[in-house]
Amino acid sequence: MAYDLTNFLVIGISSRALFDLSMENEIYEKQGLEAYCKYQLEHENDILQPGTGFALIEAMLKINQIDNENRHIEVVIVSRNSADTSLRISNSIDAYKLDITRAAFTGGEPVAKYLNAFDVDLFLSATEEDVQAAVESSVASGLIYGGAPKNQPKKLQQIRIAFDGDAVLFSEESEMIYQQQGLNAFIEHEKLNAGLPLPEGPFAKLLKTLSYLQFQLDGIIEGPTLIRTALVTARNSPAHERVIRTLRAWNVRVDETFFLGGIPKDKILASFAPHIFFDDQHRHCDEASRVVPTARVPYPKKETAE
Protein backbone atom coordinates (compact mmCIF):
# COMPACT_ATOMS: atom_id res chain seq x y z
CA MET A 1 0.00 0.00 0.00
CA ALA A 2 1.33 3.44 -0.91
CA TYR A 3 2.23 5.72 1.98
CA ASP A 4 -0.13 8.73 2.09
CA LEU A 5 1.19 12.02 3.53
CA THR A 6 -2.03 14.00 3.19
CA ASN A 7 -3.09 13.39 6.81
CA PHE A 8 0.21 14.56 8.29
CA LEU A 9 1.68 17.96 9.01
CA VAL A 10 4.53 17.80 6.51
CA ILE A 11 7.53 20.09 6.89
CA GLY A 12 9.99 20.39 4.02
CA ILE A 13 13.35 21.79 5.01
CA SER A 14 16.58 22.42 3.14
CA SER A 15 19.90 21.12 4.43
CA ARG A 16 21.13 24.69 5.07
CA ALA A 17 18.05 25.47 7.14
CA LEU A 18 18.41 22.30 9.23
CA PHE A 19 22.19 22.39 9.66
CA ASP A 20 24.86 25.07 9.80
CA LEU A 21 26.41 24.88 6.34
CA SER A 22 27.58 28.50 6.22
CA MET A 23 31.24 27.59 5.71
CA GLU A 24 30.40 24.97 3.09
CA ASN A 25 28.17 27.43 1.26
CA GLU A 26 31.00 29.95 1.25
CA ILE A 27 33.24 27.35 -0.39
CA TYR A 28 30.58 26.82 -3.04
CA GLU A 29 30.14 30.54 -3.72
CA LYS A 30 33.85 31.40 -3.80
CA GLN A 31 35.46 28.24 -5.20
CA GLY A 32 32.66 26.61 -7.17
CA LEU A 33 30.73 23.36 -7.25
CA GLU A 34 33.70 21.04 -7.69
CA ALA A 35 35.46 22.38 -4.59
CA TYR A 36 32.23 22.14 -2.60
CA CYS A 37 31.64 18.52 -3.62
CA LYS A 38 35.24 17.60 -2.84
CA TYR A 39 34.98 19.16 0.61
CA GLN A 40 31.70 17.43 1.43
CA LEU A 41 33.00 14.03 0.36
CA GLU A 42 36.17 14.48 2.40
CA HIS A 43 34.14 15.46 5.47
CA GLU A 44 31.07 13.27 5.08
CA ASN A 45 31.68 11.64 8.47
CA ASP A 46 32.00 15.01 10.23
CA ILE A 47 28.72 15.77 11.95
CA LEU A 48 27.22 19.15 11.10
CA GLN A 49 26.20 21.64 13.78
CA PRO A 50 22.49 22.50 14.15
CA GLY A 51 21.17 25.30 11.97
CA THR A 52 18.40 27.85 12.54
CA GLY A 53 15.58 25.40 11.84
CA PHE A 54 17.01 22.47 13.80
CA ALA A 55 15.32 23.16 17.16
CA LEU A 56 11.88 23.38 15.54
CA ILE A 57 12.33 20.14 13.61
CA GLU A 58 13.70 18.26 16.61
CA ALA A 59 10.80 19.44 18.77
CA MET A 60 8.09 18.75 16.19
CA LEU A 61 9.32 15.20 15.56
CA LYS A 62 9.03 14.42 19.27
CA ILE A 63 5.25 14.74 18.93
CA ASN A 64 5.33 11.36 17.20
CA GLN A 65 6.92 9.84 20.31
CA ILE A 66 4.23 11.23 22.61
CA ASP A 67 1.26 9.81 20.70
CA ASN A 68 2.20 6.18 20.13
CA GLU A 69 -1.00 5.35 18.29
CA ASN A 70 -0.86 8.07 15.64
CA ARG A 71 1.91 9.69 13.67
CA HIS A 72 1.28 13.41 13.19
CA ILE A 73 4.50 14.93 11.79
CA GLU A 74 6.61 14.13 8.75
CA VAL A 75 9.79 15.96 7.79
CA VAL A 76 11.27 15.81 4.30
CA ILE A 77 14.73 17.08 3.36
CA VAL A 78 14.40 19.10 0.14
CA SER A 79 17.86 20.06 -1.03
CA ARG A 80 19.83 21.15 -4.08
CA ASN A 81 22.61 18.78 -3.05
CA SER A 82 23.28 15.73 -5.18
CA ALA A 83 22.86 12.20 -3.88
CA ASP A 84 26.67 11.96 -3.81
CA THR A 85 27.10 14.94 -1.49
CA SER A 86 24.07 14.05 0.64
CA LEU A 87 25.72 11.45 2.85
CA ARG A 88 27.07 14.07 5.25
CA ILE A 89 23.52 15.33 5.74
CA SER A 90 22.19 11.79 6.26
CA ASN A 91 24.99 10.98 8.70
CA SER A 92 24.22 14.13 10.69
CA ILE A 93 20.50 13.28 10.78
CA ASP A 94 21.39 9.83 12.14
CA ALA A 95 23.80 11.28 14.70
CA TYR A 96 21.11 13.53 16.15
CA LYS A 97 18.57 10.68 16.02
CA LEU A 98 16.12 12.70 13.94
CA ASP A 99 13.28 10.59 12.57
CA ILE A 100 13.66 11.79 8.98
CA THR A 101 13.54 9.14 6.27
CA ARG A 102 12.42 11.02 3.15
CA ALA A 103 14.45 13.38 1.00
CA ALA A 104 14.67 14.98 -2.42
CA PHE A 105 18.17 15.83 -3.68
CA THR A 106 17.87 17.71 -6.96
CA GLY A 107 21.53 18.08 -7.97
CA GLY A 108 21.43 21.86 -8.23
CA GLU A 109 17.95 22.18 -9.73
CA PRO A 110 15.22 24.35 -8.12
CA VAL A 111 13.27 22.40 -5.52
CA ALA A 112 9.89 24.16 -5.31
CA LYS A 113 8.23 22.06 -8.02
CA TYR A 114 8.59 18.96 -5.85
CA LEU A 115 6.96 20.36 -2.68
CA ASN A 116 3.38 19.59 -3.65
CA ALA A 117 4.40 16.05 -4.58
CA PHE A 118 5.37 15.56 -0.92
CA ASP A 119 2.22 17.37 0.32
CA VAL A 120 4.44 19.90 2.10
CA ASP A 121 2.55 22.23 4.47
CA LEU A 122 5.57 24.31 5.51
CA PHE A 123 8.84 24.85 3.65
CA LEU A 124 11.95 26.33 5.26
CA SER A 125 15.05 27.21 3.27
CA ALA A 126 18.05 29.52 3.29
CA THR A 127 17.81 29.98 -0.50
CA GLU A 128 15.59 32.94 -1.36
CA GLU A 129 14.93 31.78 -4.92
CA ASP A 130 13.49 28.48 -3.67
CA VAL A 131 11.37 30.16 -0.99
CA GLN A 132 9.96 32.67 -3.48
CA ALA A 133 9.14 29.89 -5.95
CA ALA A 134 7.44 27.93 -3.17
CA VAL A 135 5.33 30.97 -2.29
CA GLU A 136 4.25 31.20 -5.93
CA SER A 137 3.19 27.54 -5.63
CA SER A 138 0.97 28.45 -2.65
CA VAL A 139 3.13 26.62 -0.10
CA ALA A 140 3.63 28.35 3.26
CA SER A 141 7.34 29.15 3.13
CA GLY A 142 9.94 30.98 5.15
CA LEU A 143 13.42 32.26 4.33
CA ILE A 144 15.60 31.23 7.25
CA TYR A 145 17.84 33.92 8.72
CA GLY A 146 21.32 32.64 9.50
CA GLY A 147 23.45 33.27 12.53
CA ALA A 148 22.93 31.98 16.04
CA PRO A 149 20.31 33.92 18.01
CA LYS A 150 21.10 34.83 21.61
CA ASN A 151 18.15 32.84 22.91
CA GLN A 152 18.47 29.35 21.47
CA PRO A 153 15.21 27.49 22.13
CA LYS A 154 15.47 25.50 25.32
CA LYS A 155 14.72 21.81 25.22
CA LEU A 156 11.24 22.35 26.62
CA GLN A 157 8.36 19.92 26.42
CA GLN A 158 6.40 22.77 24.83
CA ILE A 159 6.76 23.73 21.15
CA ARG A 160 6.43 27.47 20.62
CA ILE A 161 5.72 29.14 17.27
CA ALA A 162 5.15 32.88 16.76
CA PHE A 163 3.54 34.58 13.78
CA ASP A 164 3.17 38.11 12.49
CA GLY A 165 -0.36 38.97 11.35
CA ASP A 166 -0.72 40.92 8.12
CA ALA A 167 0.87 39.23 5.07
CA VAL A 168 1.58 36.11 7.17
CA LEU A 169 -1.56 34.75 8.86
CA PHE A 170 -3.73 37.27 7.03
CA SER A 171 -3.51 38.52 3.45
CA GLU A 172 -1.37 41.52 2.55
CA GLU A 173 -4.46 43.59 1.66
CA SER A 174 -4.44 45.74 4.82
CA GLU A 175 -0.65 45.92 4.88
CA MET A 176 -0.69 47.39 1.38
CA ILE A 177 -3.15 50.09 2.48
CA TYR A 178 -0.78 51.00 5.30
CA GLN A 179 2.27 51.09 3.01
CA GLN A 180 0.59 53.01 0.19
CA GLN A 181 -1.81 55.33 2.04
CA GLY A 182 -0.41 55.62 5.55
CA LEU A 183 -1.43 54.81 9.11
CA ASN A 184 -4.61 56.90 9.26
CA ALA A 185 -6.04 55.29 6.12
CA PHE A 186 -5.15 51.85 7.49
CA ILE A 187 -6.89 52.49 10.82
CA GLU A 188 -9.99 53.87 9.13
CA HIS A 189 -10.13 50.87 6.79
CA GLU A 190 -9.87 48.42 9.69
CA LYS A 191 -12.51 50.23 11.74
CA LEU A 192 -14.94 50.17 8.82
CA ASN A 193 -14.28 46.46 8.24
CA ALA A 194 -13.98 45.35 11.88
CA GLY A 195 -16.81 42.84 11.49
CA LEU A 196 -15.47 41.39 8.23
CA PRO A 197 -12.94 38.56 8.67
CA LEU A 198 -9.55 39.25 7.13
CA PRO A 199 -8.73 37.20 4.03
CA GLU A 200 -6.45 34.24 4.66
CA GLY A 201 -2.72 34.76 4.28
CA PRO A 202 -0.03 32.24 3.33
CA PHE A 203 0.22 30.81 6.87
CA ALA A 204 -3.51 30.65 7.68
CA LYS A 205 -3.74 26.97 6.75
CA LEU A 206 -0.70 26.16 8.89
CA LEU A 207 -2.21 27.93 11.90
CA LYS A 208 -5.46 26.01 11.42
CA THR A 209 -3.53 22.74 11.20
CA LEU A 210 -1.60 23.55 14.37
CA SER A 211 -4.82 24.51 16.14
CA TYR A 212 -6.39 21.18 15.20
CA LEU A 213 -3.24 19.35 16.29
CA GLN A 214 -3.40 21.17 19.63
CA PHE A 215 -6.96 19.93 20.08
CA GLN A 216 -5.93 16.35 19.29
CA LEU A 217 -2.92 16.37 21.62
CA ASP A 218 -4.77 18.01 24.50
CA GLY A 219 -6.92 14.88 24.65
CA ILE A 220 -3.85 12.67 24.97
CA ILE A 221 -1.46 14.38 27.37
CA GLU A 222 -1.98 15.86 30.81
CA GLY A 223 -0.59 19.20 31.93
CA PRO A 224 0.33 22.23 29.79
CA THR A 225 -0.51 22.18 26.10
CA LEU A 226 2.26 20.68 23.97
CA ILE A 227 2.10 23.35 21.25
CA ARG A 228 1.81 27.05 22.13
CA THR A 229 1.29 29.72 19.48
CA ALA A 230 1.58 33.49 19.57
CA LEU A 231 0.52 36.35 17.32
CA VAL A 232 3.01 39.23 17.48
CA THR A 233 1.68 42.11 15.41
CA ALA A 234 2.35 45.82 14.96
CA ARG A 235 -1.41 46.42 15.08
CA ASN A 236 -2.98 48.02 18.14
CA SER A 237 -6.38 49.42 19.11
CA PRO A 238 -8.66 49.99 17.24
CA ALA A 239 -7.22 47.76 14.48
CA HIS A 240 -7.01 44.82 16.88
CA GLU A 241 -10.76 44.12 16.79
CA ARG A 242 -10.75 42.79 13.25
CA VAL A 243 -7.96 40.37 14.13
CA ILE A 244 -9.85 38.98 17.12
CA ARG A 245 -13.04 38.58 15.11
CA THR A 246 -11.11 36.91 12.28
CA LEU A 247 -9.54 34.28 14.55
CA ARG A 248 -12.96 33.69 16.08
CA ALA A 249 -14.49 33.22 12.61
CA TRP A 250 -11.74 30.76 11.70
CA ASN A 251 -12.39 28.84 14.94
CA VAL A 252 -8.68 28.67 15.68
CA ARG A 253 -6.77 28.95 18.89
CA VAL A 254 -3.92 31.41 19.40
CA ASP A 255 -2.53 31.11 22.92
CA GLU A 256 -0.85 34.50 23.27
CA THR A 257 -1.53 37.69 21.33
CA PHE A 258 0.56 40.86 21.37
CA PHE A 259 -0.73 44.09 19.81
CA LEU A 260 2.43 46.21 19.88
CA GLY A 261 1.43 49.38 18.07
CA GLY A 262 4.77 49.68 16.30
CA ILE A 263 7.14 49.04 19.21
CA PRO A 264 10.00 46.59 18.46
CA LYS A 265 9.09 42.92 18.55
CA ASP A 266 12.43 41.52 19.69
CA LYS A 267 11.93 41.88 23.46
CA ILE A 268 8.50 40.26 23.36
CA LEU A 269 9.90 37.44 21.23
CA ALA A 270 12.86 36.96 23.56
CA SER A 271 10.40 36.49 26.42
CA PHE A 272 8.09 34.16 24.49
CA ALA A 273 11.14 32.19 23.23
CA PRO A 274 9.65 30.55 20.14
CA HIS A 275 11.30 27.76 18.20
CA ILE A 276 10.65 29.99 15.18
CA PHE A 277 9.07 33.36 14.34
CA PHE A 278 7.55 34.22 10.95
CA ASP A 279 7.31 37.82 9.70
CA ASP A 280 7.04 39.45 6.28
CA GLN A 281 9.25 42.51 6.97
CA HIS A 282 13.04 42.27 6.69
CA ARG A 283 13.49 44.92 9.39
CA HIS A 284 11.49 42.92 11.90
CA CYS A 285 13.18 39.67 10.89
CA ASP A 286 16.65 41.16 11.18
CA GLU A 287 15.94 42.38 14.71
CA ALA A 288 14.18 39.18 15.75
CA SER A 289 16.87 36.88 14.33
CA ARG A 290 19.34 38.23 16.88
CA VAL A 291 17.28 36.78 19.72
CA VAL A 292 15.17 33.91 18.30
CA PRO A 293 15.16 31.66 15.20
CA THR A 294 13.44 33.65 12.47
CA ALA A 295 12.14 33.22 8.92
CA ARG A 296 10.84 35.84 6.50
CA VAL A 297 7.68 35.25 4.49
CA PRO A 298 8.08 36.79 1.00
CA TYR A 299 5.25 38.49 -0.85
CA PRO A 300 3.94 36.72 -3.96
CA LYS A 301 5.18 38.38 -7.11
CA LYS A 302 2.44 40.40 -8.72
CA GLU A 303 1.70 40.01 -12.40
CA THR A 304 2.36 43.26 -14.20
CA ALA A 305 0.87 44.45 -17.47
CA GLU A 306 3.31 44.56 -20.33
Coordinates of C-alpha atoms in Angstrom, one line a residue:
M1 CA 0.0 0.0 0.0
A2 CA 1.3 3.4 -0.9
Y3 CA 2.2 5.7 2.0
D4 CA -0.1 8.7 2.1
L5 CA 1.2 12.0 3.5
T6 CA -2.0 14.0 3.2
N7 CA -3.1 13.4 6.8
F8 CA 0.2 14.6 8.3
L9 CA 1.7 18.0 9.0
V10 CA 4.5 17.8 6.5
I11 CA 7.5 20.1 6.9
G12 CA 10.0 20.4 4.0
I13 CA 13.4 21.8 5.0
S14 CA 16.6 22.4 3.1
S15 CA 19.9 21.1 4.4
R16 CA 21.1 24.7 5.1
A17 CA 18.1 25.5 7.1
L18 CA 18.4 22.3 9.2
F19 CA 22.2 22.4 9.7
D20 CA 24.9 25.1 9.8
L21 CA 26.4 24.9 6.3
S22 CA 27.6 28.5 6.2
M23 CA 31.2 27.6 5.7
E24 CA 30.4 25.0 3.1
N25 CA 28.2 27.4 1.3
E26 CA 31.0 30.0 1.3
I27 CA 33.2 27.4 -0.4
Y28 CA 30.6 26.8 -3.0
E29 CA 30.1 30.5 -3.7
K30 CA 33.9 31.4 -3.8
Q31 CA 35.5 28.2 -5.2
G32 CA 32.7 26.6 -7.2
L33 CA 30.7 23.4 -7.2
E34 CA 33.7 21.0 -7.7
A35 CA 35.5 22.4 -4.6
Y36 CA 32.2 22.1 -2.6
C37 CA 31.6 18.5 -3.6
K38 CA 35.2 17.6 -2.8
Y39 CA 35.0 19.2 0.6
Q40 CA 31.7 17.4 1.4
L41 CA 33.0 14.0 0.4
E42 CA 36.2 14.5 2.4
H43 CA 34.1 15.5 5.5
E44 CA 31.1 13.3 5.1
N45 CA 31.7 11.6 8.5
D46 CA 32.0 15.0 10.2
I47 CA 28.7 15.8 12.0
L48 CA 27.2 19.2 11.1
Q49 CA 26.2 21.6 13.8
P50 CA 22.5 22.5 14.2
G51 CA 21.2 25.3 12.0
T52 CA 18.4 27.9 12.5
G53 CA 15.6 25.4 11.8
F54 CA 17.0 22.5 13.8
A55 CA 15.3 23.2 17.2
L56 CA 11.9 23.4 15.5
I57 CA 12.3 20.1 13.6
E58 CA 13.7 18.3 16.6
A59 CA 10.8 19.4 18.8
M60 CA 8.1 18.7 16.2
L61 CA 9.3 15.2 15.6
K62 CA 9.0 14.4 19.3
I63 CA 5.2 14.7 18.9
N64 CA 5.3 11.4 17.2
Q65 CA 6.9 9.8 20.3
I66 CA 4.2 11.2 22.6
D67 CA 1.3 9.8 20.7
N68 CA 2.2 6.2 20.1
E69 CA -1.0 5.4 18.3
N70 CA -0.9 8.1 15.6
R71 CA 1.9 9.7 13.7
H72 CA 1.3 13.4 13.2
I73 CA 4.5 14.9 11.8
E74 CA 6.6 14.1 8.8
V75 CA 9.8 16.0 7.8
V76 CA 11.3 15.8 4.3
I77 CA 14.7 17.1 3.4
V78 CA 14.4 19.1 0.1
S79 CA 17.9 20.1 -1.0
R80 CA 19.8 21.1 -4.1
N81 CA 22.6 18.8 -3.1
S82 CA 23.3 15.7 -5.2
A83 CA 22.9 12.2 -3.9
D84 CA 26.7 12.0 -3.8
T85 CA 27.1 14.9 -1.5
S86 CA 24.1 14.1 0.6
L87 CA 25.7 11.4 2.9
R88 CA 27.1 14.1 5.3
I89 CA 23.5 15.3 5.7
S90 CA 22.2 11.8 6.3
N91 CA 25.0 11.0 8.7
S92 CA 24.2 14.1 10.7
I93 CA 20.5 13.3 10.8
D94 CA 21.4 9.8 12.1
A95 CA 23.8 11.3 14.7
Y96 CA 21.1 13.5 16.2
K97 CA 18.6 10.7 16.0
L98 CA 16.1 12.7 13.9
D99 CA 13.3 10.6 12.6
I100 CA 13.7 11.8 9.0
T101 CA 13.5 9.1 6.3
R102 CA 12.4 11.0 3.2
A103 CA 14.4 13.4 1.0
A104 CA 14.7 15.0 -2.4
F105 CA 18.2 15.8 -3.7
T106 CA 17.9 17.7 -7.0
G107 CA 21.5 18.1 -8.0
G108 CA 21.4 21.9 -8.2
E109 CA 18.0 22.2 -9.7
P110 CA 15.2 24.3 -8.1
V111 CA 13.3 22.4 -5.5
A112 CA 9.9 24.2 -5.3
K113 CA 8.2 22.1 -8.0
Y114 CA 8.6 19.0 -5.8
L115 CA 7.0 20.4 -2.7
N116 CA 3.4 19.6 -3.7
A117 CA 4.4 16.0 -4.6
F118 CA 5.4 15.6 -0.9
D119 CA 2.2 17.4 0.3
V120 CA 4.4 19.9 2.1
D121 CA 2.5 22.2 4.5
L122 CA 5.6 24.3 5.5
F123 CA 8.8 24.8 3.7
L124 CA 11.9 26.3 5.3
S125 CA 15.1 27.2 3.3
A126 CA 18.0 29.5 3.3
T127 CA 17.8 30.0 -0.5
E128 CA 15.6 32.9 -1.4
E129 CA 14.9 31.8 -4.9
D130 CA 13.5 28.5 -3.7
V131 CA 11.4 30.2 -1.0
Q132 CA 10.0 32.7 -3.5
A133 CA 9.1 29.9 -5.9
A134 CA 7.4 27.9 -3.2
V135 CA 5.3 31.0 -2.3
E136 CA 4.2 31.2 -5.9
S137 CA 3.2 27.5 -5.6
S138 CA 1.0 28.5 -2.6
V139 CA 3.1 26.6 -0.1
A140 CA 3.6 28.3 3.3
S141 CA 7.3 29.1 3.1
G142 CA 9.9 31.0 5.2
L143 CA 13.4 32.3 4.3
I144 CA 15.6 31.2 7.3
Y145 CA 17.8 33.9 8.7
G146 CA 21.3 32.6 9.5
G147 CA 23.4 33.3 12.5
A148 CA 22.9 32.0 16.0
P149 CA 20.3 33.9 18.0
K150 CA 21.1 34.8 21.6
N151 CA 18.1 32.8 22.9
Q152 CA 18.5 29.4 21.5
P153 CA 15.2 27.5 22.1
K154 CA 15.5 25.5 25.3
K155 CA 14.7 21.8 25.2
L156 CA 11.2 22.4 26.6
Q157 CA 8.4 19.9 26.4
Q158 CA 6.4 22.8 24.8
I159 CA 6.8 23.7 21.2
R160 CA 6.4 27.5 20.6
I161 CA 5.7 29.1 17.3
A162 CA 5.2 32.9 16.8
F163 CA 3.5 34.6 13.8
D164 CA 3.2 38.1 12.5
G165 CA -0.4 39.0 11.4
D166 CA -0.7 40.9 8.1
A167 CA 0.9 39.2 5.1
V168 CA 1.6 36.1 7.2
L169 CA -1.6 34.8 8.9
F170 CA -3.7 37.3 7.0
S171 CA -3.5 38.5 3.5
E172 CA -1.4 41.5 2.6
E173 CA -4.5 43.6 1.7
S174 CA -4.4 45.7 4.8
E175 CA -0.7 45.9 4.9
M176 CA -0.7 47.4 1.4
I177 CA -3.2 50.1 2.5
Y178 CA -0.8 51.0 5.3
Q179 CA 2.3 51.1 3.0
Q180 CA 0.6 53.0 0.2
Q181 CA -1.8 55.3 2.0
G182 CA -0.4 55.6 5.5
L183 CA -1.4 54.8 9.1
N184 CA -4.6 56.9 9.3
A185 CA -6.0 55.3 6.1
F186 CA -5.1 51.9 7.5
I187 CA -6.9 52.5 10.8
E188 CA -10.0 53.9 9.1
H189 CA -10.1 50.9 6.8
E190 CA -9.9 48.4 9.7
K191 CA -12.5 50.2 11.7
L192 CA -14.9 50.2 8.8
N193 CA -14.3 46.5 8.2
A194 CA -14.0 45.4 11.9
G195 CA -16.8 42.8 11.5
L196 CA -15.5 41.4 8.2
P197 CA -12.9 38.6 8.7
L198 CA -9.5 39.2 7.1
P199 CA -8.7 37.2 4.0
E200 CA -6.5 34.2 4.7
G201 CA -2.7 34.8 4.3
P202 CA 0.0 32.2 3.3
F203 CA 0.2 30.8 6.9
A204 CA -3.5 30.6 7.7
K205 CA -3.7 27.0 6.8
L206 CA -0.7 26.2 8.9
L207 CA -2.2 27.9 11.9
K208 CA -5.5 26.0 11.4
T209 CA -3.5 22.7 11.2
L210 CA -1.6 23.6 14.4
S211 CA -4.8 24.5 16.1
Y212 CA -6.4 21.2 15.2
L213 CA -3.2 19.3 16.3
Q214 CA -3.4 21.2 19.6
F215 CA -7.0 19.9 20.1
Q216 CA -5.9 16.3 19.3
L217 CA -2.9 16.4 21.6
D218 CA -4.8 18.0 24.5
G219 CA -6.9 14.9 24.6
I220 CA -3.8 12.7 25.0
I221 CA -1.5 14.4 27.4
E222 CA -2.0 15.9 30.8
G223 CA -0.6 19.2 31.9
P224 CA 0.3 22.2 29.8
T225 CA -0.5 22.2 26.1
L226 CA 2.3 20.7 24.0
I227 CA 2.1 23.4 21.2
R228 CA 1.8 27.0 22.1
T229 CA 1.3 29.7 19.5
A230 CA 1.6 33.5 19.6
L231 CA 0.5 36.4 17.3
V232 CA 3.0 39.2 17.5
T233 CA 1.7 42.1 15.4
A234 CA 2.4 45.8 15.0
R235 CA -1.4 46.4 15.1
N236 CA -3.0 48.0 18.1
S237 CA -6.4 49.4 19.1
P238 CA -8.7 50.0 17.2
A239 CA -7.2 47.8 14.5
H240 CA -7.0 44.8 16.9
E241 CA -10.8 44.1 16.8
R242 CA -10.8 42.8 13.2
V243 CA -8.0 40.4 14.1
I244 CA -9.9 39.0 17.1
R245 CA -13.0 38.6 15.1
T246 CA -11.1 36.9 12.3
L247 CA -9.5 34.3 14.6
R248 CA -13.0 33.7 16.1
A249 CA -14.5 33.2 12.6
W250 CA -11.7 30.8 11.7
N251 CA -12.4 28.8 14.9
V252 CA -8.7 28.7 15.7
R253 CA -6.8 29.0 18.9
V254 CA -3.9 31.4 19.4
D255 CA -2.5 31.1 22.9
E256 CA -0.8 34.5 23.3
T257 CA -1.5 37.7 21.3
F258 CA 0.6 40.9 21.4
F259 CA -0.7 44.1 19.8
L260 CA 2.4 46.2 19.9
G261 CA 1.4 49.4 18.1
G262 CA 4.8 49.7 16.3
I263 CA 7.1 49.0 19.2
P264 CA 10.0 46.6 18.5
K265 CA 9.1 42.9 18.6
D266 CA 12.4 41.5 19.7
K267 CA 11.9 41.9 23.5
I268 CA 8.5 40.3 23.4
L269 CA 9.9 37.4 21.2
A270 CA 12.9 37.0 23.6
S271 CA 10.4 36.5 26.4
F272 CA 8.1 34.2 24.5
A273 CA 11.1 32.2 23.2
P274 CA 9.7 30.5 20.1
H275 CA 11.3 27.8 18.2
I276 CA 10.6 30.0 15.2
F277 CA 9.1 33.4 14.3
F278 CA 7.5 34.2 11.0
D279 CA 7.3 37.8 9.7
D280 CA 7.0 39.5 6.3
Q281 CA 9.3 42.5 7.0
H282 CA 13.0 42.3 6.7
R283 CA 13.5 44.9 9.4
H284 CA 11.5 42.9 11.9
C285 CA 13.2 39.7 10.9
D286 CA 16.7 41.2 11.2
E287 CA 15.9 42.4 14.7
A288 CA 14.2 39.2 15.7
S289 CA 16.9 36.9 14.3
R290 CA 19.3 38.2 16.9
V291 CA 17.3 36.8 19.7
V292 CA 15.2 33.9 18.3
P293 CA 15.2 31.7 15.2
T294 CA 13.4 33.7 12.5
A295 CA 12.1 33.2 8.9
R296 CA 10.8 35.8 6.5
V297 CA 7.7 35.2 4.5
P298 CA 8.1 36.8 1.0
Y299 CA 5.2 38.5 -0.8
P300 CA 3.9 36.7 -4.0
K301 CA 5.2 38.4 -7.1
K302 CA 2.4 40.4 -8.7
E303 CA 1.7 40.0 -12.4
T304 CA 2.4 43.3 -14.2
A305 CA 0.9 44.4 -17.5
E306 CA 3.3 44.6 -20.3

